[in-house]
Amino acid sequence: MIIGLKGRVEHNEMGNIALEVGGVIYGIQVSLLSSLDLKVGEEVRFFITEIIREDAYLLFGFLQKAEQKIFERLIKINGVGPKVAMAILSTYSPSVFASIVEQKNISAIQKVPGIGAKGASKIMVDLAGFFDFSCTQENGYQKAKDEAILALEGLGFKKNEIQNALKGIENEDVAVLIKSALKNLQNI
């Protein structure tokens, strides 16, 4: 059983990573949010969830333990497979998703590709009480970054543009992040 892999990113194709570990290259599926943070040639460590089926052997990689916990809980829900769980984690960071579930915001879950009203309601019911402080704990910068991304998306910017604009800016103040990102977005 593989529980983690540490190696160098050989290839990054939005959502699919080729990771070279000791001369062996693994194909790992990751969320789009994680994929945006990875560069070819970069050393990285993934928490791994294996899914073994009759016709496939799949590796799912997570940069944060909280992201892995959410994925593993989501795929236990009847009707939610790895593809839908990854779509959720590609749309929302763990802290934002936890807030959505805690606020019972069904419409936000319905924005995820592949999830309708019935599926969103089922996810909401099954995740009731799942999130606690230890599962969603992130540093202040990550929470501020998530809020800044949501605010900038509300202004019409694309997520990948925002991610690029926020690279290299580390501040826990949401206003500072937004202001700096807007300056960077003007220069693009």
C-alpha positions in Angstrom: 0.0 0.0 0.0 1.3 3.4 -1.0 0.5 6.2 1.5 2.9 8.9 0.2 5.3 9.7 -2.5 8.1 12.2 -2.6 9.8 13.1 -5.9 10.3 15.4 -8.8 7.4 16.6 -11.1 8.2 15.3 -14.6 5.0 16.5 -16.2 2.1 18.6 -15.1 -1.1 18.4 -17.3 -3.9 20.0 -15.4 -5.0 17.4 -12.9 -2.5 14.7 -13.9 1.0 14.7 -12.6 3.9 12.5 -13.6 6.1 12.1 -10.5 9.6 10.6 -10.8 10.5 8.8 -7.6 13.8 6.9 -7.6 13.8 6.2 -11.3 10.1 5.1 -11.4 7.5 7.5 -12.8 4.1 7.4 -11.2 0.9 8.9 -12.8 -1.0 10.7 -10.0 -4.3 12.5 -10.3 -4.5 15.7 -8.3 -7.0 18.5 -7.9 -6.7 21.4 -10.4 -6.0 23.7 -7.4 -3.0 21.6 -6.5 -1.9 21.3 -10.1 -1.7 25.1 -10.4 0.8 25.2 -7.5 3.1 22.6 -9.1 6.0 23.3 -11.5 7.9 20.8 -13.6 11.2 20.0 -12.0 9.9 20.8 -8.5 10.4 18.4 -5.6 7.1 17.6 -4.0 5.5 15.3 -1.4 2.0 13.8 -1.9 -0.3 12.1 0.5 -1.6 9.2 -1.6 -4.9 7.4 -1.8 -5.0 4.3 -3.9 -8.1 3.0 -5.6 -7.7 -0.5 -7.1 -10.4 -1.7 -9.4 -10.7 -4.7 -11.7 -9.8 -2.5 -14.7 -7.7 0.2 -13.1 -5.1 1.1 -10.5 -5.4 4.7 -9.6 -3.3 7.0 -7.5 -4.7 10.2 -6.1 -2.3 12.8 -4.7 -2.8 15.5 -2.1 -0.5 18.3 -1.0 -2.5 18.7 2.3 -3.7 16.0 4.7 -7.0 17.8 5.0 -7.6 17.6 1.3 -7.0 13.8 1.4 -9.4 13.4 4.4 -12.1 15.2 2.5 -11.5 13.1 -0.6 -11.6 9.8 1.3 -14.8 10.8 3.1 -16.5 12.0 -0.2 -15.9 8.8 -2.0 -17.6 6.9 0.8 -20.9 8.7 -0.1 -23.1 6.6 -2.3 -23.1 8.1 -5.8 -19.9 10.1 -5.3 -16.9 8.6 -7.0 -13.3 9.8 -7.3 -14.1 11.9 -10.3 -16.8 14.0 -8.5 -14.7 14.1 -5.3 -11.8 15.5 -7.4 -14.1 18.0 -9.1 -15.1 19.3 -5.6 -11.5 19.7 -4.5 -10.6 21.3 -7.9 -13.3 23.9 -7.3 -12.9 24.6 -3.5 -10.0 24.4 -1.1 -10.5 22.3 2.0 -11.3 25.4 4.2 -13.7 26.9 1.7 -15.5 23.6 1.2 -15.7 23.1 5.0 -17.3 26.5 5.3 -19.8 25.7 2.5 -20.8 22.5 4.2 -21.1 24.1 7.7 -23.3 26.9 6.2 -25.3 24.2 4.3 -24.8 26.1 1.0 -26.2 23.6 -1.4 -26.1 26.0 -4.3 -22.3 26.3 -4.0 -21.9 22.6 -4.2 -24.2 22.5 -7.3 -21.7 24.8 -9.0 -19.2 21.8 -9.1 -19.4 20.1 -12.5 -21.2 16.8 -12.3 -23.3 17.6 -9.2 -27.0 18.3 -9.3 -29.5 19.3 -6.6 -30.0 15.7 -5.5 -26.3 15.0 -5.3 -25.6 18.3 -3.5 -28.3 17.5 -0.9 -26.9 14.0 -0.3 -23.4 15.3 0.1 -24.6 17.9 2.6 -26.5 15.3 4.7 -23.6 12.8 4.7 -21.0 15.4 5.7 -23.0 16.9 8.5 -20.7 17.0 11.5 -17.7 15.7 9.6 -15.7 18.9 9.6 -13.9 19.9 12.8 -11.1 22.2 13.6 -8.4 19.6 13.1 -9.6 18.6 9.7 -9.8 22.1 8.2 -7.0 23.8 10.1 -4.8 25.7 7.6 -2.4 28.5 8.1 -3.7 32.1 8.0 -2.1 32.7 4.6 -4.0 29.9 3.0 -7.3 31.1 4.4 -6.6 34.6 3.3 -5.5 33.4 -0.2 -8.8 31.4 -0.5 -10.9 34.4 0.3 -8.9 36.6 -2.1 -9.4 34.1 -4.9 -13.2 34.0 -4.3 -13.3 37.8 -4.2 -11.3 38.2 -7.5 -13.4 35.5 -9.2 -16.4 37.6 -8.2 -14.8 40.4 -10.2 -14.6 38.2 -13.2 -11.0 37.1 -13.2 -10.2 33.5 -14.1 -8.8 31.2 -11.4 -5.6 30.4 -13.2 -4.9 34.2 -13.8 -5.6 34.8 -10.1 -3.3 31.9 -9.0 -0.5 33.4 -11.1 -1.1 36.9 -9.8 -0.9 35.7 -6.2 2.4 33.7 -6.7 5.1 35.1 -4.5 2.8 37.2 -2.4 2.6 35.9 1.2 0.5 38.0 3.5 -2.3 37.0 5.8 -4.3 40.2 5.1 -7.0 39.5 2.5 -7.1 43.2 1.4 -3.3 43.3 0.8 -3.5 40.1 -1.2 -6.4 41.4 -3.4 -4.6 44.8 -3.9 -1.3 43.1 -4.9 -3.1 40.6 -7.1 -5.0 43.4 -8.9 -1.7 45.2 -9.6 -0.2 42.0 -11.0 -3.3 41.3 -13.1 -3.0 44.8 -14.6 0.5 44.0 -15.8 -0.6 40.8 -17.5 
